Amino acid sequence: MEEETERRRAVETRVLEKVGEVIREIERAKHAEQVICALHSLAVLLFPIDSSLISGSIDEHCKDQIVNAKVHSPNEREDWWNAFYQGAGFPTLARVLLLNIAPNWLTCFPLSAKKHVYDVFFVNGLSTEVVQILVPCLQHCSRDLLDVNAVQSNVERLLVLCLLDNGGVLKMAIEFAVSPQSEDIINERLTSAVSRVAQIVTSIPDKARLKAPALLSSHLFFKQISVQLLTGKVERLAMSNKSDMDVNFSFVGEIFSRICRRGSSDVLLSEVTPQILRHVRSRLSPKTDVDDTDVFESNTESQFWLKIMESITDPYTVERISEQLLRQLATQHASDIEAYWVLWILFHHLLKRQSSIRSMFVDKFLLWKVFPVCCLRWILQFAVLECPPITNSQTKGHETTNGLLDTVQRLTAVWSKRDFVRSAPVEQQAYITAAVGLCLEKMSKEELDKTKDTMHSILEGVSCRLESPADLVRKMASTIALVFSKVVDPKNPLYLDDSCNGESIDWEFGLTTTEKGTLSISNAEKQVDETGTSTTLTLTKDFTYPVDGGKGSNVKSKSKKSSEFSLVDPDEIIDPSTLNYESTSDENDDEDASENSDSSDSSLQPYDLTDDDTDLKRKISQLVDVVGALRKSDDADGVERALDVAESLIRASPDELTHVAGDLGRTLVQVRCSDVTVEGEEESAEEKRQRALIALAAEELANAKIMKPKHQIGPLISTISEPQPWFLPSNAGPPGAGSWREISGTGTLLNWSNRYERELPLKPGQLKRGKTRRWSLRLGNIQENQIEWSQNKFPLYAAAFMLPAMQGFDKKRHGVDLLGRDFIVLGKLIYMLGVCMKCASLHPEASALAPPLLDMLRSRDVSHHKEGYVRRAVLFAASCVLVALHPSYIASSLAEGNLEISEGLEWIRTRALQVADSDTDRECYTMAVSCLQLHSEMALLASRALESAESTFKAKSISLSSSQSKGTIKIPHLNVKH
């Protein structure tokens, strides 16, 4: 033993002497051939080099030196190689190779010499030592070097050559596996070396320059080294030792952990998943018993995958690998059997030995993550039921039953909470609902009776979901109720929804699966409805609404044929409630049916006159009658008939709104549709009430247009004011000037005013046409002999309607609790007030109505309402206020020291920031961001108007009020206050 040690020391000494000699010759060299000869004299002592490959590219003097160079025997060469790379020889020479030869001589080397006397020291060296020398040079080069780029580019080339082209990472794993080991070395030095080398290798993409080869980018680099480490499974398993810690797989585990830590778990699993899935499919055959674990447990390749997972000690990495594995299996359309065995091979030992792994599957993956439904089935089958998905198996072990019951209790406890229904995203609610349903499908009534509080939790969860305004949430409740009823009484299933009539249940609830394997709301669920349920798209579409208010889809088709005509009596009294609709209620159909039946013989048959009070029902034809009928809450039929005709009467009699708008709006808000309609018709009544409110908001009035001739004969007696709307510019101008006409805007989100243009006559001696003065939007389909003027009739009635609707919202009246159980009505009321503000945009009435509306929205009970439905309506109404206020009004308010409007606008900004920062509702977040965008545009335009006013006042020597500084408007992302 001592002799061997002495011999090894002697070899190390000779190696260091030779390295010193080579370095001195390189420093004295004047030509590239001299450097090549010096490196060759050391290379032939370490590697089996064919000198004839080099001699042909250099001059005759150096050729003889290369051909006659001393060569070692294979045994001597091995001793020198070990002493060179495991001692101080290689680090000493590598510094000269990288920092001296690379920038000064390497470009003069022939390709053969470059490969056999320069690259060979790195390619054929000890990979674990080579990488520790190369990687630090990517960033920490000496500043004294004249050409740092040459050094770094050469290092990047060598890394690609050594690690990727020649499988350097796989060599490292083998080097660690075959290195001489003892218990002390394993526990101390070798473990530290494994971790250090893995960290250096995975840091290469971060340290490489932007101009580095594409193969050093994180995606391609991690993909390549993952492929290397997954090759030669059987051979490497046989190579591994039997100790508790296999260094070979420990290095693989460290590399995989650091790849996942650097955010590339998807790259790693894109290589792992196909290979292990291919292995499982090869072991499964029609003759194989899918319940036989020996088929996989005794297989060598299965052992390879198991050892890799056991070598990963980082919990985060295990979680990321598990999550990505499930999503990759779903992407590759793995069957339930295949997915189960993939999970079993990788995790069945860990699931039994480590409680953290079991908690990851049955807690985090069921309650906190959102996977596709197929992944959810695999998780339940593997971690909860713990048996292959065999359809004909009806027996469950005691442990399986207990695991299922515990899981159901945890799931239902979360699922039943009202806070979860209010705050959790729809995708997560659908996911946990599916988990509850799939578990219930595996249970019997006896097992359900054993659970504690599960039945109560299910009933509570169904009840609170049925109260939700979202159809999707109510569908979840009806689905769970159906599955639960099948468990309790299979012969009498409970159907609360027509969509649940099929044998199989859609546990995805119509949600689509994205490319990343997560559930998302389909486009159909994101359409804007006029009830305010989803208003995100409203903000992004310039707050445009259909002129018909959405009523066209609800109009019933006429029962009579279109080819039938009848003469109209000019003196006939027409019922206004029948205007604007071809048929307003089912009564018309009944009347048509009775008219048709008069001609038949059956009309002569006797019939029962008992309780026939149809003729006694008063027909509602005036808005005052609608108000009276709605106030009689004990007359359900009257209230229902009033709701049927309310919308059509409002649209047919806008002039009456001056007198009844306030009373009508208040009664429409306070009526309880659930008390006056039969079961199952509540939504229809709510829809009619909402359409009536929208009609009362008078979008038609706001969008009303009138057509007038372009050339009109003026009055014989001149008037003081011009016979045109206030918003049109004056007709004064030079002789020959054209008439004003609307022009198209720039397409920005906010159109603060109408803009017009007209042609000016040419000046004397001017050849070009004059410039066009523009004021605000041109409408393309206007006849040449007519001009279209906008006459917004709604602002006249806005205050009379909106102010009474806003009063008393925080008080319980007529059994209506807007802040409590009737939050849906509150949300619709706020949405409707927002529509009203939009309809009064840029008019003086909007400036007067904005402060009281903002006071209502600022109420903590409203703005911080626990229901996301109401919070979305608040953000929508706040956005409408931003659109409705004219920048000039905001500027004048600040100039006059009006703190009311300034504080209201600042509240909108701060509240939108709070929602975007902390609200759990994703749609609230989206609307808050849009609201901030509107606020920033409004603040910018207001600041410009204020600056213009200041410059005008300064020119006229007029000083602004000292109270102006009290009002401020902040522009987001800028340190500017106005």
JSON list of C-alpha atoms in Angstrom, two decimals, residues 19-203:
[
{"chain": "A", "resi": 19, "resn": "VAL", "atom": "CA", "xyz": [3.21, 20.85, -17.34]},
{"chain": "A", "resi": 20, "resn": "GLY", "atom": "CA", "xyz": [5.65, 23.52, -16.19]},
{"chain": "A", "resi": 21, "resn": "GLU", "atom": "CA", "xyz": [7.96, 22.76, -19.09]},
{"chain": "A", "resi": 22, "resn": "VAL", "atom": "CA", "xyz": [5.09, 23.03, -21.62]},
{"chain": "A", "resi": 23, "resn": "ILE", "atom": "CA", "xyz": [3.94, 26.37, -20.18]},
{"chain": "A", "resi": 24, "resn": "ARG", "atom": "CA", "xyz": [7.46, 27.81, -20.43]},
{"chain": "A", "resi": 25, "resn": "GLU", "atom": "CA", "xyz": [7.75, 26.74, -24.06]},
{"chain": "A", "resi": 26, "resn": "ILE", "atom": "CA", "xyz": [4.40, 28.37, -24.84]},
{"chain": "A", "resi": 27, "resn": "GLU", "atom": "CA", "xyz": [5.49, 31.63, -23.24]},
{"chain": "A", "resi": 28, "resn": "ARG", "atom": "CA", "xyz": [8.75, 31.64, -25.33]},
{"chain": "A", "resi": 29, "resn": "ALA", "atom": "CA", "xyz": [6.96, 30.69, -28.58]},
{"chain": "A", "resi": 30, "resn": "LYS", "atom": "CA", "xyz": [7.13, 33.08, -31.55]},
{"chain": "A", "resi": 31, "resn": "HIS", "atom": "CA", "xyz": [5.07, 30.99, -34.00]},
{"chain": "A", "resi": 32, "resn": "ALA", "atom": "CA", "xyz": [1.90, 28.91, -33.76]},
{"chain": "A", "resi": 33, "resn": "GLU", "atom": "CA", "xyz": [3.81, 25.72, -34.73]},
{"chain": "A", "resi": 34, "resn": "GLN", "atom": "CA", "xyz": [5.93, 26.05, -31.59]},
{"chain": "A", "resi": 35, "resn": "VAL", "atom": "CA", "xyz": [2.81, 26.21, -29.44]},
{"chain": "A", "resi": 36, "resn": "ILE", "atom": "CA", "xyz": [1.37, 23.17, -31.22]},
{"chain": "A", "resi": 37, "resn": "CYS", "atom": "CA", "xyz": [4.57, 21.17, -30.65]},
{"chain": "A", "resi": 38, "resn": "ALA", "atom": "CA", "xyz": [4.63, 22.07, -26.95]},
{"chain": "A", "resi": 39, "resn": "LEU", "atom": "CA", "xyz": [1.00, 20.98, -26.42]},
{"chain": "A", "resi": 40, "resn": "HIS", "atom": "CA", "xyz": [1.55, 17.82, -28.49]},
{"chain": "A", "resi": 41, "resn": "SER", "atom": "CA", "xyz": [4.46, 16.73, -26.31]},
{"chain": "A", "resi": 42, "resn": "LEU", "atom": "CA", "xyz": [2.09, 16.56, -23.31]},
{"chain": "A", "resi": 43, "resn": "ALA", "atom": "CA", "xyz": [-1.00, 15.31, -25.16]},
{"chain": "A", "resi": 44, "resn": "VAL", "atom": "CA", "xyz": [0.70, 12.13, -26.43]},
{"chain": "A", "resi": 45, "resn": "LEU", "atom": "CA", "xyz": [1.56, 11.25, -22.83]},
{"chain": "A", "resi": 46, "resn": "LEU", "atom": "CA", "xyz": [-2.09, 11.45, -21.79]},
{"chain": "A", "resi": 47, "resn": "PHE", "atom": "CA", "xyz": [-4.15, 10.39, -24.82]},
{"chain": "A", "resi": 48, "resn": "PRO", "atom": "CA", "xyz": [-3.78, 7.85, -27.68]},
{"chain": "A", "resi": 49, "resn": "ILE", "atom": "CA", "xyz": [-3.14, 10.42, -30.46]},
{"chain": "A", "resi": 50, "resn": "ASP", "atom": "CA", "xyz": [-2.24, 9.62, -34.07]},
{"chain": "A", "resi": 51, "resn": "SER", "atom": "CA", "xyz": [0.56, 12.14, -34.69]},
{"chain": "A", "resi": 52, "resn": "SER", "atom": "CA", "xyz": [0.32, 11.74, -38.47]},
{"chain": "A", "resi": 53, "resn": "LEU", "atom": "CA", "xyz": [-3.02, 13.61, -38.39]},
{"chain": "A", "resi": 54, "resn": "ILE", "atom": "CA", "xyz": [-1.20, 16.71, -37.16]},
{"chain": "A", "resi": 55, "resn": "SER", "atom": "CA", "xyz": [2.14, 16.55, -38.96]},
{"chain": "A", "resi": 56, "resn": "GLY", "atom": "CA", "xyz": [0.63, 17.14, -42.38]},
{"chain": "A", "resi": 57, "resn": "SER", "atom": "CA", "xyz": [-0.49, 20.69, -41.50]},
{"chain": "A", "resi": 58, "resn": "ILE", "atom": "CA", "xyz": [2.78, 22.13, -40.12]},
{"chain": "A", "resi": 59, "resn": "ASP", "atom": "CA", "xyz": [6.31, 22.83, -41.48]},
{"chain": "A", "resi": 60, "resn": "GLU", "atom": "CA", "xyz": [9.10, 20.29, -41.74]},
{"chain": "A", "resi": 61, "resn": "HIS", "atom": "CA", "xyz": [11.06, 21.45, -38.69]},
{"chain": "A", "resi": 62, "resn": "CYS", "atom": "CA", "xyz": [8.16, 20.93, -36.31]},
{"chain": "A", "resi": 63, "resn": "LYS", "atom": "CA", "xyz": [6.98, 17.79, -38.11]},
{"chain": "A", "resi": 64, "resn": "ASP", "atom": "CA", "xyz": [10.06, 15.82, -37.04]},
{"chain": "A", "resi": 65, "resn": "GLN", "atom": "CA", "xyz": [9.57, 16.94, -33.45]},
{"chain": "A", "resi": 66, "resn": "ILE", "atom": "CA", "xyz": [5.97, 15.70, -33.46]},
{"chain": "A", "resi": 67, "resn": "VAL", "atom": "CA", "xyz": [6.70, 12.39, -35.13]},
{"chain": "A", "resi": 68, "resn": "ASN", "atom": "CA", "xyz": [9.60, 11.63, -32.77]},
{"chain": "A", "resi": 69, "resn": "ALA", "atom": "CA", "xyz": [7.74, 12.64, -29.60]},
{"chain": "A", "resi": 70, "resn": "LYS", "atom": "CA", "xyz": [7.88, 10.27, -26.63]},
{"chain": "A", "resi": 71, "resn": "VAL", "atom": "CA", "xyz": [4.77, 8.02, -26.24]},
{"chain": "A", "resi": 72, "resn": "HIS", "atom": "CA", "xyz": [3.69, 6.16, -23.06]},
{"chain": "A", "resi": 73, "resn": "SER", "atom": "CA", "xyz": [2.37, 2.62, -22.78]},
{"chain": "A", "resi": 74, "resn": "PRO", "atom": "CA", "xyz": [-1.38, 2.28, -22.03]},
{"chain": "A", "resi": 75, "resn": "ASN", "atom": "CA", "xyz": [-0.77, 1.66, -18.31]},
{"chain": "A", "resi": 76, "resn": "GLU", "atom": "CA", "xyz": [1.61, 4.60, -17.98]},
{"chain": "A", "resi": 77, "resn": "ARG", "atom": "CA", "xyz": [-0.79, 6.77, -19.95]},
{"chain": "A", "resi": 78, "resn": "GLU", "atom": "CA", "xyz": [-3.61, 5.88, -17.52]},
{"chain": "A", "resi": 79, "resn": "ASP", "atom": "CA", "xyz": [-1.46, 6.73, -14.50]},
{"chain": "A", "resi": 80, "resn": "TRP", "atom": "CA", "xyz": [-0.48, 10.08, -16.02]},
{"chain": "A", "resi": 81, "resn": "TRP", "atom": "CA", "xyz": [-4.11, 10.81, -16.98]},
{"chain": "A", "resi": 82, "resn": "ASN", "atom": "CA", "xyz": [-5.34, 10.20, -13.42]},
{"chain": "A", "resi": 83, "resn": "ALA", "atom": "CA", "xyz": [-2.52, 12.26, -11.91]},
{"chain": "A", "resi": 84, "resn": "PHE", "atom": "CA", "xyz": [-3.06, 15.09, -14.39]},
{"chain": "A", "resi": 85, "resn": "TYR", "atom": "CA", "xyz": [-6.86, 15.50, -13.91]},
{"chain": "A", "resi": 86, "resn": "GLN", "atom": "CA", "xyz": [-7.10, 14.60, -10.22]},
{"chain": "A", "resi": 87, "resn": "GLY", "atom": "CA", "xyz": [-4.16, 16.78, -9.23]},
{"chain": "A", "resi": 88, "resn": "ALA", "atom": "CA", "xyz": [-3.03, 20.33, -9.92]},
{"chain": "A", "resi": 89, "resn": "GLY", "atom": "CA", "xyz": [-1.79, 19.70, -13.46]},
{"chain": "A", "resi": 90, "resn": "PHE", "atom": "CA", "xyz": [-5.02, 20.26, -15.39]},
{"chain": "A", "resi": 91, "resn": "PRO", "atom": "CA", "xyz": [-6.20, 23.44, -13.59]},
{"chain": "A", "resi": 92, "resn": "THR", "atom": "CA", "xyz": [-2.74, 24.95, -14.13]},
{"chain": "A", "resi": 93, "resn": "LEU", "atom": "CA", "xyz": [-2.58, 24.14, -17.83]},
{"chain": "A", "resi": 94, "resn": "ALA", "atom": "CA", "xyz": [-6.27, 24.99, -18.42]},
{"chain": "A", "resi": 95, "resn": "ARG", "atom": "CA", "xyz": [-5.69, 28.58, -17.33]},
{"chain": "A", "resi": 96, "resn": "VAL", "atom": "CA", "xyz": [-3.02, 28.93, -20.02]},
{"chain": "A", "resi": 97, "resn": "LEU", "atom": "CA", "xyz": [-5.18, 27.19, -22.62]},
{"chain": "A", "resi": 98, "resn": "LEU", "atom": "CA", "xyz": [-8.19, 29.42, -21.99]},
{"chain": "A", "resi": 99, "resn": "LEU", "atom": "CA", "xyz": [-6.66, 32.81, -21.18]},
{"chain": "A", "resi": 100, "resn": "ASN", "atom": "CA", "xyz": [-3.45, 32.79, -23.24]},
{"chain": "A", "resi": 101, "resn": "ILE", "atom": "CA", "xyz": [-3.68, 30.45, -26.20]},
{"chain": "A", "resi": 102, "resn": "ALA", "atom": "CA", "xyz": [-7.38, 31.10, -26.99]},
{"chain": "A", "resi": 103, "resn": "PRO", "atom": "CA", "xyz": [-7.10, 34.89, -27.60]},
{"chain": "A", "resi": 104, "resn": "ASN", "atom": "CA", "xyz": [-3.52, 34.85, -29.00]},
{"chain": "A", "resi": 105, "resn": "TRP", "atom": "CA", "xyz": [-2.83, 31.62, -30.90]},
{"chain": "A", "resi": 106, "resn": "LEU", "atom": "CA", "xyz": [-5.96, 29.51, -31.41]},
{"chain": "A", "resi": 107, "resn": "THR", "atom": "CA", "xyz": [-7.12, 31.25, -34.59]},
{"chain": "A", "resi": 108, "resn": "CYS", "atom": "CA", "xyz": [-3.76, 30.30, -36.21]},
{"chain": "A", "resi": 109, "resn": "PHE", "atom": "CA", "xyz": [-4.14, 26.59, -35.43]},
{"chain": "A", "resi": 110, "resn": "PRO", "atom": "CA", "xyz": [-5.04, 24.23, -38.29]},
{"chain": "A", "resi": 111, "resn": "LEU", "atom": "CA", "xyz": [-8.31, 22.38, -37.68]},
{"chain": "A", "resi": 112, "resn": "SER", "atom": "CA", "xyz": [-6.55, 19.06, -37.08]},
{"chain": "A", "resi": 113, "resn": "ALA", "atom": "CA", "xyz": [-4.16, 20.59, -34.55]},
{"chain": "A", "resi": 114, "resn": "LYS", "atom": "CA", "xyz": [-7.02, 22.42, -32.86]},
{"chain": "A", "resi": 115, "resn": "LYS", "atom": "CA", "xyz": [-8.87, 19.15, -32.40]},
{"chain": "A", "resi": 116, "resn": "HIS", "atom": "CA", "xyz": [-6.00, 16.86, -31.37]},
{"chain": "A", "resi": 117, "resn": "VAL", "atom": "CA", "xyz": [-3.73, 19.06, -29.26]},
{"chain": "A", "resi": 118, "resn": "TYR", "atom": "CA", "xyz": [-6.15, 21.70, -27.84]},
{"chain": "A", "resi": 119, "resn": "ASP", "atom": "CA", "xyz": [-9.73, 20.42, -27.63]},
{"chain": "A", "resi": 120, "resn": "VAL", "atom": "CA", "xyz": [-8.51, 16.97, -26.56]},
{"chain": "A", "resi": 121, "resn": "PHE", "atom": "CA", "xyz": [-7.56, 18.25, -23.08]},
{"chain": "A", "resi": 122, "resn": "PHE", "atom": "CA", "xyz": [-11.26, 19.11, -22.48]},
{"chain": "A", "resi": 123, "resn": "VAL", "atom": "CA", "xyz": [-13.14, 16.52, -24.54]},
{"chain": "A", "resi": 124, "resn": "ASN", "atom": "CA", "xyz": [-11.18, 13.50, -23.34]},
{"chain": "A", "resi": 125, "resn": "GLY", "atom": "CA", "xyz": [-10.66, 14.77, -19.84]},
{"chain": "A", "resi": 126, "resn": "LEU", "atom": "CA", "xyz": [-12.45, 14.13, -16.55]},
{"chain": "A", "resi": 127, "resn": "SER", "atom": "CA", "xyz": [-15.84, 15.78, -17.20]},
{"chain": "A", "resi": 128, "resn": "THR", "atom": "CA", "xyz": [-16.51, 16.68, -13.58]},
{"chain": "A", "resi": 129, "resn": "GLU", "atom": "CA", "xyz": [-13.21, 18.60, -13.45]},
{"chain": "A", "resi": 130, "resn": "VAL", "atom": "CA", "xyz": [-13.52, 20.11, -16.93]},
{"chain": "A", "resi": 131, "resn": "VAL", "atom": "CA", "xyz": [-16.89, 21.69, -16.23]},
{"chain": "A", "resi": 132, "resn": "GLN", "atom": "CA", "xyz": [-15.63, 23.25, -12.99]},
{"chain": "A", "resi": 133, "resn": "ILE", "atom": "CA", "xyz": [-12.83, 24.95, -14.96]},
{"chain": "A", "resi": 134, "resn": "LEU", "atom": "CA", "xyz": [-14.86, 26.09, -17.99]},
{"chain": "A", "resi": 135, "resn": "VAL", "atom": "CA", "xyz": [-18.06, 27.52, -16.48]},
{"chain": "A", "resi": 136, "resn": "PRO", "atom": "CA", "xyz": [-16.47, 30.17, -14.21]},
{"chain": "A", "resi": 137, "resn": "CYS", "atom": "CA", "xyz": [-14.69, 31.59, -17.28]},
{"chain": "A", "resi": 138, "resn": "LEU", "atom": "CA", "xyz": [-18.06, 32.50, -18.81]},
{"chain": "A", "resi": 139, "resn": "GLN", "atom": "CA", "xyz": [-18.33, 35.52, -16.53]},
{"chain": "A", "resi": 140, "resn": "HIS", "atom": "CA", "xyz": [-15.19, 35.98, -14.43]},
{"chain": "A", "resi": 141, "resn": "CYS", "atom": "CA", "xyz": [-12.57, 36.75, -17.04]},
{"chain": "A", "resi": 142, "resn": "SER", "atom": "CA", "xyz": [-9.61, 38.96, -16.13]},
{"chain": "A", "resi": 143, "resn": "ARG", "atom": "CA", "xyz": [-10.06, 42.60, -17.11]},
{"chain": "A", "resi": 144, "resn": "ASP", "atom": "CA", "xyz": [-6.42, 42.68, -18.27]},
{"chain": "A", "resi": 145, "resn": "LEU", "atom": "CA", "xyz": [-7.30, 40.54, -21.28]},
{"chain": "A", "resi": 146, "resn": "LEU", "atom": "CA", "xyz": [-7.38, 42.39, -24.57]},
{"chain": "A", "resi": 147, "resn": "ASP", "atom": "CA", "xyz": [-10.05, 40.15, -26.12]},
{"chain": "A", "resi": 148, "resn": "VAL", "atom": "CA", "xyz": [-12.58, 38.98, -23.54]},
{"chain": "A", "resi": 149, "resn": "ASN", "atom": "CA", "xyz": [-15.07, 38.02, -26.25]},
{"chain": "A", "resi": 150, "resn": "ALA", "atom": "CA", "xyz": [-12.57, 35.59, -27.76]},
{"chain": "A", "resi": 151, "resn": "VAL", "atom": "CA", "xyz": [-12.12, 33.87, -24.40]},
{"chain": "A", "resi": 152, "resn": "GLN", "atom": "CA", "xyz": [-15.86, 33.64, -23.70]},
{"chain": "A", "resi": 153, "resn": "SER", "atom": "CA", "xyz": [-16.79, 32.47, -27.19]},
{"chain": "A", "resi": 154, "resn": "ASN", "atom": "CA", "xyz": [-14.11, 29.77, -26.99]},
{"chain": "A", "resi": 155, "resn": "VAL", "atom": "CA", "xyz": [-15.43, 28.61, -23.59]},
{"chain": "A", "resi": 156, "resn": "GLU", "atom": "CA", "xyz": [-18.99, 28.43, -24.99]},
{"chain": "A", "resi": 157, "resn": "ARG", "atom": "CA", "xyz": [-17.71, 26.39, -27.94]},
{"chain": "A", "resi": 158, "resn": "LEU", "atom": "CA", "xyz": [-15.93, 23.97, -25.62]},
{"chain": "A", "resi": 159, "resn": "LEU", "atom": "CA", "xyz": [-19.03, 23.57, -23.43]},
{"chain": "A", "resi": 160, "resn": "VAL", "atom": "CA", "xyz": [-21.16, 22.65, -26.43]},
{"chain": "A", "resi": 161, "resn": "LEU", "atom": "CA", "xyz": [-18.44, 20.29, -27.65]},
{"chain": "A", "resi": 162, "resn": "CYS", "atom": "CA", "xyz": [-17.83, 18.58, -24.30]},
{"chain": "A", "resi": 163, "resn": "LEU", "atom": "CA", "xyz": [-21.27, 18.47, -22.67]},
{"chain": "A", "resi": 164, "resn": "LEU", "atom": "CA", "xyz": [-23.63, 18.20, -25.63]},
{"chain": "A", "resi": 165, "resn": "ASP", "atom": "CA", "xyz": [-21.78, 16.80, -28.63]},
{"chain": "A", "resi": 166, "resn": "ASN", "atom": "CA", "xyz": [-19.80, 14.25, -26.62]},
{"chain": "A", "resi": 167, "resn": "GLY", "atom": "CA", "xyz": [-22.30, 13.40, -23.87]},
{"chain": "A", "resi": 168, "resn": "GLY", "atom": "CA", "xyz": [-20.37, 15.05, -21.08]},
{"chain": "A", "resi": 169, "resn": "VAL", "atom": "CA", "xyz": [-23.25, 15.09, -18.58]},
{"chain": "A", "resi": 170, "resn": "LEU", "atom": "CA", "xyz": [-23.80, 11.35, -18.92]},
{"chain": "A", "resi": 171, "resn": "LYS", "atom": "CA", "xyz": [-20.04, 10.87, -18.46]},
{"chain": "A", "resi": 172, "resn": "MET", "atom": "CA", "xyz": [-20.30, 12.77, -15.17]},
{"chain": "A", "resi": 173, "resn": "ALA", "atom": "CA", "xyz": [-23.00, 10.42, -13.90]},
{"chain": "A", "resi": 174, "resn": "ILE", "atom": "CA", "xyz": [-20.87, 7.41, -14.83]},
{"chain": "A", "resi": 175, "resn": "GLU", "atom": "CA", "xyz": [-17.76, 8.96, -13.29]},
{"chain": "A", "resi": 176, "resn": "PHE", "atom": "CA", "xyz": [-19.56, 9.42, -10.00]},
{"chain": "A", "resi": 177, "resn": "ALA", "atom": "CA", "xyz": [-20.88, 5.84, -10.18]},
{"chain": "A", "resi": 178, "resn": "VAL", "atom": "CA", "xyz": [-17.49, 4.15, -10.79]},
{"chain": "A", "resi": 179, "resn": "SER", "atom": "CA", "xyz": [-15.40, 6.37, -8.54]},
{"chain": "A", "resi": 180, "resn": "PRO", "atom": "CA", "xyz": [-13.78, 4.54, -5.58]},
{"chain": "A", "resi": 181, "resn": "GLN", "atom": "CA", "xyz": [-16.15, 4.93, -2.66]},
{"chain": "A", "resi": 182, "resn": "SER", "atom": "CA", "xyz": [-16.17, 4.39, 1.05]},
{"chain": "A", "resi": 183, "resn": "GLU", "atom": "CA", "xyz": [-18.83, 5.32, 3.54]},
{"chain": "A", "resi": 184, "resn": "ASP", "atom": "CA", "xyz": [-16.99, 8.42, 4.71]},
{"chain": "A", "resi": 185, "resn": "ILE", "atom": "CA", "xyz": [-16.42, 9.65, 1.17]},
{"chain": "A", "resi": 186, "resn": "ILE", "atom": "CA", "xyz": [-20.05, 9.08, 0.24]},
{"chain": "A", "resi": 187, "resn": "ASN", "atom": "CA", "xyz": [-21.41, 10.93, 3.21]},
{"chain": "A", "resi": 188, "resn": "GLU", "atom": "CA", "xyz": [-19.09, 13.90, 2.98]},
{"chain": "A", "resi": 189, "resn": "ARG", "atom": "CA", "xyz": [-16.88, 14.77, 0.03]},
{"chain": "A", "resi": 190, "resn": "LEU", "atom": "CA", "xyz": [-18.70, 12.94, -2.76]},
{"chain": "A", "resi": 191, "resn": "THR", "atom": "CA", "xyz": [-22.11, 14.23, -1.75]},
{"chain": "A", "resi": 192, "resn": "SER", "atom": "CA", "xyz": [-20.77, 17.77, -1.75]},
{"chain": "A", "resi": 193, "resn": "ALA", "atom": "CA", "xyz": [-19.12, 17.24, -5.15]},
{"chain": "A", "resi": 194, "resn": "VAL", "atom": "CA", "xyz": [-22.35, 15.90, -6.66]},
{"chain": "A", "resi": 195, "resn": "SER", "atom": "CA", "xyz": [-24.32, 18.93, -5.51]},
{"chain": "A", "resi": 196, "resn": "ARG", "atom": "CA", "xyz": [-21.61, 21.38, -6.61]},
{"chain": "A", "resi": 197, "resn": "VAL", "atom": "CA", "xyz": [-21.21, 19.91, -10.10]},
{"chain": "A", "resi": 198, "resn": "ALA", "atom": "CA", "xyz": [-24.99, 19.73, -10.64]},
{"chain": "A", "resi": 199, "resn": "GLN", "atom": "CA", "xyz": [-25.31, 23.37, -9.66]},
{"chain": "A", "resi": 200, "resn": "ILE", "atom": "CA", "xyz": [-22.51, 24.40, -12.05]},
{"chain": "A", "resi": 201, "resn": "VAL", "atom": "CA", "xyz": [-23.98, 22.44, -14.99]},
{"chain": "A", "resi": 202, "resn": "THR", "atom": "CA", "xyz": [-27.51, 23.81, -14.64]},
{"chain": "A", "resi": 203, "resn": "SER", "atom": "CA", "xyz": [-26.24, 27.39, -14.28]}
]
